[in-house]
mmCIF file of C-alpha atoms and ligand atoms in Angstrom:
data_model
loop_
_atom_site.group_PDB
_atom_site.id
_atom_site.type_symbol
_atom_site.label_atom_id
_atom_site.label_comp_id
_atom_site.label_asym_id
_atom_site.label_seq_id
_atom_site.Cartn_x
_atom_site.Cartn_y
_atom_site.Cartn_z
ATOM 1 C CA UNK A 8 -4.407 -0.380 -13.907
ATOM 2 C CA UNK A 9 -3.071 -0.070 -10.353
ATOM 3 C CA UNK A 10 -4.244 -2.688 -7.888
ATOM 4 C CA UNK A 11 -6.158 -2.017 -4.673
ATOM 5 C CA UNK A 12 -4.597 0.231 -2.038
ATOM 6 C CA UNK A 13 -5.008 -0.695 1.633
ATOM 7 C CA UNK A 14 -5.517 2.761 3.112
ATOM 8 C CA UNK A 15 -5.323 1.708 6.783
ATOM 9 C CA UNK A 16 -3.458 -1.304 8.126
ATOM 10 C CA UNK A 17 -1.385 -2.016 11.211
ATOM 11 C CA UNK A 18 1.877 -3.855 11.676
ATOM 12 C CA UNK A 19 2.502 -5.199 15.167
ATOM 13 C CA UNK A 20 5.626 -6.161 17.078
ATOM 14 C CA UNK A 21 6.345 -9.791 16.202
ATOM 15 C CA UNK A 22 4.733 -9.590 12.765
ATOM 16 C CA UNK A 23 6.696 -11.041 9.882
ATOM 17 C CA UNK A 24 6.554 -7.758 8.002
ATOM 18 C CA UNK A 25 8.532 -8.927 4.927
ATOM 19 C CA UNK A 26 6.106 -11.848 4.481
ATOM 20 C CA UNK A 27 3.043 -9.603 4.913
ATOM 21 C CA UNK A 28 4.456 -7.147 2.373
ATOM 22 C CA UNK A 29 5.291 -9.944 -0.080
ATOM 23 C CA UNK A 30 1.793 -11.420 0.157
ATOM 24 C CA UNK A 31 0.308 -7.962 -0.386
ATOM 25 C CA UNK A 32 2.361 -7.537 -3.565
ATOM 26 C CA UNK A 33 1.413 -11.053 -4.699
ATOM 27 C CA UNK A 34 -2.274 -10.209 -4.189
ATOM 28 C CA UNK A 35 -1.814 -7.318 -6.623
ATOM 29 C CA UNK A 36 -1.968 -4.417 -4.194
ATOM 30 C CA UNK A 37 -0.475 -1.174 -5.451
ATOM 31 C CA UNK A 38 0.315 0.078 -1.955
ATOM 32 C CA UNK A 39 -0.758 0.569 1.613
ATOM 33 C CA UNK A 40 -0.726 3.051 4.472
ATOM 34 C CA UNK A 41 0.839 1.431 7.538
ATOM 35 C CA UNK A 42 -0.762 3.212 10.459
ATOM 36 C CA UNK A 43 0.499 3.615 14.017
ATOM 37 C CA UNK A 44 -1.429 4.665 17.099
ATOM 38 C CA UNK A 45 0.939 4.307 20.034
ATOM 39 C CA UNK A 46 4.699 4.168 20.483
ATOM 40 C CA UNK A 47 5.335 0.538 19.490
ATOM 41 C CA UNK A 48 2.781 0.631 16.667
ATOM 42 C CA UNK A 49 4.342 3.820 15.365
ATOM 43 C CA UNK A 50 7.752 2.153 15.227
ATOM 44 C CA UNK A 51 6.205 -0.797 13.340
ATOM 45 C CA UNK A 52 4.564 1.513 10.793
ATOM 46 C CA UNK A 53 7.857 3.308 10.147
ATOM 47 C CA UNK A 54 9.705 -0.012 9.867
ATOM 48 C CA UNK A 55 7.197 -1.354 7.322
ATOM 49 C CA UNK A 56 7.572 1.790 5.232
ATOM 50 C CA UNK A 57 11.362 1.555 5.421
ATOM 51 C CA UNK A 58 11.200 -2.086 4.307
ATOM 52 C CA UNK A 59 9.086 -1.323 1.235
ATOM 53 C CA UNK A 60 9.793 2.221 0.022
ATOM 54 C CA UNK A 61 7.110 3.563 -2.293
ATOM 55 C CA UNK A 62 4.845 0.580 -1.560
ATOM 56 C CA UNK A 63 4.192 0.928 2.165
ATOM 57 C CA UNK A 64 3.632 4.505 3.344
ATOM 58 C CA UNK A 65 3.686 5.399 7.028
ATOM 59 C CA UNK A 66 1.386 7.246 9.409
ATOM 60 C CA UNK A 67 2.354 8.011 12.994
ATOM 61 C CA UNK A 68 -0.004 9.272 15.679
ATOM 62 C CA UNK A 69 -1.632 8.617 19.035
ATOM 63 C CA UNK A 70 -5.076 7.048 19.127
ATOM 64 C CA UNK A 71 -7.806 8.032 21.607
ATOM 65 C CA UNK A 72 -6.897 5.190 23.973
ATOM 66 C CA UNK A 73 -3.556 6.926 24.530
ATOM 67 C CA UNK A 74 -5.218 10.052 25.983
ATOM 68 C CA UNK A 75 -4.092 10.427 29.581
ATOM 69 C CA UNK A 76 -0.983 8.325 28.913
ATOM 70 C CA UNK A 77 0.617 10.586 26.325
ATOM 71 C CA UNK A 78 0.405 14.347 26.605
ATOM 72 C CA UNK A 79 -0.590 16.397 23.547
ATOM 73 C CA UNK A 80 2.881 17.950 23.655
ATOM 74 C CA UNK A 81 4.671 14.581 23.686
ATOM 75 C CA UNK A 82 2.464 13.295 20.867
ATOM 76 C CA UNK A 83 3.238 16.361 18.767
ATOM 77 C CA UNK A 84 6.956 15.994 19.433
ATOM 78 C CA UNK A 85 6.950 12.344 18.317
ATOM 79 C CA UNK A 86 5.067 13.162 15.122
ATOM 80 C CA UNK A 87 7.317 16.107 14.358
ATOM 81 C CA UNK A 88 10.391 13.928 14.759
ATOM 82 C CA UNK A 89 9.005 11.331 12.313
ATOM 83 C CA UNK A 90 7.530 13.891 9.911
ATOM 84 C CA UNK A 91 10.086 13.549 7.068
ATOM 85 C CA UNK A 92 9.139 9.854 6.789
ATOM 86 C CA UNK A 93 5.348 10.314 6.967
ATOM 87 C CA UNK A 94 2.595 10.288 4.376
ATOM 88 C CA UNK A 95 -0.025 10.976 7.073
ATOM 89 C CA UNK A 96 -0.712 11.462 10.765
ATOM 90 C CA UNK A 97 -2.685 8.668 12.397
ATOM 91 C CA UNK A 98 -4.498 7.095 13.673
ATOM 92 C CA UNK A 99 -5.970 9.865 15.760
ATOM 93 C CA UNK A 100 -9.491 10.662 16.837
ATOM 94 C CA UNK A 101 -12.209 10.152 19.403
ATOM 95 C CA UNK A 102 -13.769 7.002 20.816
ATOM 96 C CA UNK A 103 -16.596 7.329 23.322
ATOM 97 C CA UNK A 104 -17.749 3.721 22.979
ATOM 98 C CA UNK A 105 -16.502 2.521 26.362
ATOM 99 C CA UNK A 106 -18.425 4.836 28.634
ATOM 100 C CA UNK A 107 -15.625 7.403 28.991
ATOM 101 C CA UNK A 108 -16.390 10.055 31.605
ATOM 102 C CA UNK A 109 -16.241 13.793 30.931
ATOM 103 C CA UNK A 110 -12.587 14.106 31.933
ATOM 104 C CA UNK A 111 -11.520 11.203 29.708
ATOM 105 C CA UNK A 112 -13.441 12.664 26.794
ATOM 106 C CA UNK A 113 -11.824 16.045 27.332
ATOM 107 C CA UNK A 114 -8.377 14.413 27.342
ATOM 108 C CA UNK A 115 -9.198 12.653 24.053
ATOM 109 C CA UNK A 116 -10.320 15.917 22.507
ATOM 110 C CA UNK A 117 -7.128 17.701 23.571
ATOM 111 C CA UNK A 118 -4.924 14.926 22.161
ATOM 112 C CA UNK A 119 -6.882 14.820 18.893
ATOM 113 C CA UNK A 120 -6.910 18.606 18.477
ATOM 114 C CA UNK A 121 -3.167 18.970 19.067
ATOM 115 C CA UNK A 122 -2.351 16.313 16.480
ATOM 116 C CA UNK A 123 -4.741 17.811 13.929
ATOM 117 C CA UNK A 124 -3.143 21.210 14.366
ATOM 118 C CA UNK A 125 0.298 19.749 13.852
ATOM 119 C CA UNK A 126 -0.861 17.838 10.760
ATOM 120 C CA UNK A 127 -2.194 21.112 9.379
ATOM 121 C CA UNK A 128 1.121 22.796 10.056
ATOM 122 C CA UNK A 129 3.026 19.932 8.389
ATOM 123 C CA UNK A 130 0.622 19.780 5.443
ATOM 124 C CA UNK A 131 -0.127 16.110 6.125
ATOM 125 C CA UNK A 132 -3.514 14.364 5.838
ATOM 126 C CA UNK A 133 -4.833 12.365 8.801
ATOM 127 C CA UNK A 134 -6.201 8.882 9.297
ATOM 128 C CA UNK A 135 -9.088 9.457 11.672
ATOM 129 C CA UNK A 136 -10.888 7.150 14.074
ATOM 130 C CA UNK A 137 -14.337 8.247 15.255
ATOM 131 C CA UNK A 138 -16.610 6.019 17.270
ATOM 132 C CA UNK A 139 -19.760 7.169 19.059
ATOM 133 C CA UNK A 140 -18.345 10.691 18.850
ATOM 134 C CA UNK A 141 -19.624 12.104 15.556
ATOM 135 C CA UNK A 142 -20.536 15.596 16.781
ATOM 136 C CA UNK A 143 -17.297 16.237 18.651
ATOM 137 C CA UNK A 144 -15.258 14.776 15.775
ATOM 138 C CA UNK A 145 -16.903 17.119 13.306
ATOM 139 C CA UNK A 146 -16.521 20.144 15.595
ATOM 140 C CA UNK A 147 -12.796 19.585 16.150
ATOM 141 C CA UNK A 148 -12.183 18.890 12.459
ATOM 142 C CA UNK A 149 -13.919 22.160 11.544
ATOM 143 C CA UNK A 150 -11.730 24.022 14.000
ATOM 144 C CA UNK A 151 -8.368 22.420 13.277
ATOM 145 C CA UNK A 152 -8.117 21.136 9.700
ATOM 146 C CA UNK A 153 -5.786 22.913 7.320
ATOM 147 C CA UNK A 154 -7.884 25.144 5.033
ATOM 148 C CA UNK A 155 -5.487 24.368 2.178
ATOM 149 C CA UNK A 156 -5.908 20.596 2.560
ATOM 150 C CA UNK A 157 -9.674 20.997 2.862
ATOM 151 C CA UNK A 158 -9.698 22.949 -0.406
ATOM 152 C CA UNK A 159 -7.619 20.239 -2.092
ATOM 153 C CA UNK A 160 -9.839 17.502 -0.575
ATOM 154 C CA UNK A 161 -6.718 16.076 1.068
ATOM 155 C CA UNK A 162 -7.619 16.516 4.734
ATOM 156 C CA UNK A 163 -7.585 12.789 5.404
ATOM 157 C CA UNK A 164 -9.661 9.672 5.705
ATOM 158 C CA UNK A 165 -12.349 8.701 8.142
ATOM 159 C CA UNK A 166 -11.137 5.183 8.649
ATOM 160 C CA UNK A 167 -13.516 2.248 9.053
ATOM 161 C CA UNK A 168 -16.496 4.266 7.874
ATOM 162 C CA UNK A 169 -19.709 2.454 8.810
ATOM 163 C CA UNK A 170 -22.219 5.223 8.169
ATOM 164 C CA UNK A 171 -24.612 6.761 8.644
ATOM 165 C CA UNK A 172 -24.796 8.408 5.234
ATOM 166 C CA UNK A 173 -25.441 11.834 6.756
ATOM 167 C CA UNK A 174 -22.089 11.677 8.630
ATOM 168 C CA UNK A 175 -20.376 11.375 5.264
ATOM 169 C CA UNK A 176 -22.440 14.278 3.951
ATOM 170 C CA UNK A 177 -21.256 16.394 6.872
ATOM 171 C CA UNK A 178 -17.590 15.447 6.492
ATOM 172 C CA UNK A 179 -17.159 15.410 2.711
ATOM 173 C CA UNK A 180 -17.126 19.239 2.513
ATOM 174 C CA UNK A 181 -14.253 19.166 5.035
ATOM 175 C CA UNK A 182 -12.076 17.341 2.523
ATOM 176 C CA UNK A 183 -12.443 13.913 4.130
ATOM 177 C CA UNK A 184 -12.445 10.571 2.332
ATOM 178 C CA UNK A 185 -14.095 7.411 3.611
ATOM 179 C CA UNK A 186 -12.309 4.146 4.329
ATOM 180 C CA UNK A 187 -14.386 1.015 3.782
ATOM 181 C CA UNK A 188 -13.126 -1.905 5.836
ATOM 182 C CA UNK A 189 -13.922 -5.619 5.760
ATOM 183 C CA UNK A 190 -17.192 -4.737 7.477
ATOM 184 C CA UNK A 191 -18.421 -3.928 3.967
ATOM 185 C CA UNK A 192 -18.404 -7.681 3.248
ATOM 186 C CA UNK A 193 -20.228 -8.747 6.429
ATOM 187 C CA UNK A 194 -23.666 -10.296 6.154
ATOM 188 C CA UNK A 195 -25.212 -7.783 8.570
ATOM 189 C CA UNK A 196 -23.839 -4.690 6.785
ATOM 190 C CA UNK A 197 -26.746 -4.001 4.421
ATOM 191 C CA UNK A 198 -27.136 -0.408 5.666
ATOM 192 C CA UNK A 199 -23.471 0.349 4.981
ATOM 193 C CA UNK A 200 -23.630 -1.241 1.517
ATOM 194 C CA UNK A 201 -26.733 0.834 0.771
ATOM 195 C CA UNK A 202 -24.864 4.021 1.741
ATOM 196 C CA UNK A 203 -21.835 3.425 -0.498
ATOM 197 C CA UNK A 204 -23.236 4.418 -3.917
ATOM 198 C CA UNK A 205 -24.048 7.883 -2.504
ATOM 199 C CA UNK A 206 -20.458 8.534 -1.398
ATOM 200 C CA UNK A 207 -18.470 10.843 -3.688
ATOM 201 C CA UNK A 208 -16.550 8.476 -5.990
ATOM 202 C CA UNK A 209 -13.300 10.335 -5.564
ATOM 203 C CA UNK A 210 -13.490 9.970 -1.766
ATOM 204 C CA UNK A 211 -13.876 6.207 -1.521
ATOM 205 C CA UNK A 212 -11.029 4.176 -0.027
ATOM 206 C CA UNK A 213 -10.710 0.532 0.973
ATOM 207 C CA UNK A 214 -8.780 -0.704 3.984
ATOM 208 C CA UNK A 215 -8.248 -3.774 6.118
ATOM 209 C CA UNK A 216 -7.554 -2.273 9.570
ATOM 210 C CA UNK A 217 -5.475 -5.446 9.832
ATOM 211 C CA UNK A 218 -4.871 -7.416 11.988
ATOM 212 C CA UNK A 219 -8.583 -6.994 12.744
ATOM 213 C CA UNK A 220 -11.776 -7.236 10.688
ATOM 214 C CA UNK A 221 -10.859 -9.914 8.144
ATOM 215 C CA UNK A 222 -13.355 -9.694 5.284
ATOM 216 C CA UNK A 223 -15.665 -12.438 4.059
ATOM 217 C CA UNK A 224 -14.690 -15.118 2.960
ATOM 218 C CA UNK A 225 -11.715 -14.988 5.353
ATOM 219 C CA UNK A 226 -13.565 -13.995 8.529
ATOM 220 C CA UNK A 227 -11.993 -15.410 11.634
ATOM 221 C CA UNK A 228 -8.502 -15.370 10.130
ATOM 222 C CA UNK A 229 -5.925 -12.876 11.303
ATOM 223 C CA UNK A 230 -6.404 -10.073 8.805
ATOM 224 C CA UNK A 231 -3.558 -8.752 6.642
ATOM 225 C CA UNK A 232 -3.261 -6.162 3.851
ATOM 226 C CA UNK A 233 -3.534 -8.758 1.054
ATOM 227 C CA UNK A 234 -7.136 -9.393 2.136
ATOM 228 C CA UNK A 235 -8.244 -5.939 1.001
ATOM 229 C CA UNK A 236 -8.944 -7.328 -2.465
ATOM 230 C CA UNK A 237 -12.112 -8.964 -1.079
ATOM 231 C CA UNK A 238 -13.408 -5.631 0.155
ATOM 232 C CA UNK A 239 -12.539 -4.014 -3.176
ATOM 233 C CA UNK A 240 -14.512 -6.765 -4.949
ATOM 234 C CA UNK A 241 -17.648 -5.957 -2.939
ATOM 235 C CA UNK A 242 -17.093 -2.267 -3.653
ATOM 236 C CA UNK A 243 -16.937 -3.051 -7.365
ATOM 237 C CA UNK A 244 -20.260 -4.837 -7.174
ATOM 238 C CA UNK A 245 -21.885 -1.917 -5.314
ATOM 239 C CA UNK A 246 -20.615 0.669 -7.809
ATOM 240 C CA UNK A 247 -21.304 -1.416 -10.905
ATOM 241 C CA UNK A 248 -17.617 -1.533 -11.809
ATOM 242 C CA UNK A 249 -15.256 -4.291 -12.849
ATOM 243 C CA UNK A 250 -13.108 -5.463 -9.939
ATOM 244 C CA UNK A 251 -9.971 -4.003 -11.534
ATOM 245 C CA UNK A 252 -11.703 -0.637 -11.938
ATOM 246 C CA UNK A 253 -12.735 -0.515 -8.264
ATOM 247 C CA UNK A 254 -9.212 -1.480 -7.209
ATOM 248 C CA UNK A 255 -7.758 1.256 -9.425
ATOM 249 C CA UNK A 256 -10.256 3.768 -8.033
ATOM 250 C CA UNK A 257 -9.135 2.939 -4.484
ATOM 251 C CA UNK A 258 -5.501 3.422 -5.480
ATOM 252 C CA UNK A 259 -6.092 6.704 -7.297
ATOM 253 C CA UNK A 260 -8.065 8.123 -4.370
ATOM 254 C CA UNK A 261 -5.547 6.941 -1.774
ATOM 255 C CA UNK A 262 -2.559 8.347 -3.638
ATOM 256 C CA UNK A 263 -4.215 11.722 -4.018
ATOM 257 C CA UNK A 264 -4.298 11.825 -0.206
ATOM 258 C CA UNK A 265 -1.264 9.884 0.931
ATOM 259 C CA UNK A 266 1.733 10.830 -1.150
ATOM 260 C CA UNK A 267 4.842 8.695 -1.210
ATOM 261 C CA UNK A 268 7.731 10.238 0.678
ATOM 262 C CA UNK A 269 10.824 10.928 -1.411
ATOM 263 C CA UNK A 270 13.551 8.378 -0.705
ATOM 264 C CA UNK A 271 16.295 9.624 1.580
ATOM 265 C CA UNK A 272 19.897 8.521 1.655
ATOM 266 C CA UNK A 273 20.569 5.791 4.237
ATOM 267 C CA UNK A 274 21.223 7.037 7.724
ATOM 268 C CA UNK A 275 19.879 10.556 7.215
HETATM 269 ZN ZN1 ZN B 26 -6.760 1.204 12.911
#
């Protein structure tokens, strides 16, 4: 059975990517989606994927914090340029958790919408960040997602899903899957754990969001993809599965969404 798949992790400038990838393989992972979010992070995601073809897949995109710094047009151009190497667009989305004013929120929405439209055009799923912005996230997804990907339930993942359960109920019909991060293992996450058995089984993903959110029992450490096995173990417990079965479920679901990119000759 395939091992757990880390559906959302970040590589940063200065990371020892070969060591992180080797430890992920040693931990039994079957793969990962290396996710960007701004220019340097996007380069790191592409480099990780190039270093481990078929094991590390890449997503490039511009996160809500980039709104106002990167125009929707420039974001779309960068994604289009990287498109042949991408399994997804991300991370993209909305984050209203820092008291953004109306103009800042509007800029986030424009950046998110442009990238969703391009993902639809390219036929790529998205890795989506949504914080304190559930209604606007849902509205823009309804407007911009590719109908074909929605039908195939390949529209993307809502990364770092923390509930509430009714948000998942609203987004599941839009073809979204739900990424469970290390938060699932935290002592104070009873409400999230209670919501998990109601999620559609074929839409459940695990992720680290590394280098943040190290799961129990590794909290406080710098997180890395190998740590996703601890989140998958808690998922197994919640679903009444063996650990290997939960890991395989996460891999099956992730690979339905994020398809490996065919290898290209060097230099092309
Ligand atoms: Zn992230």
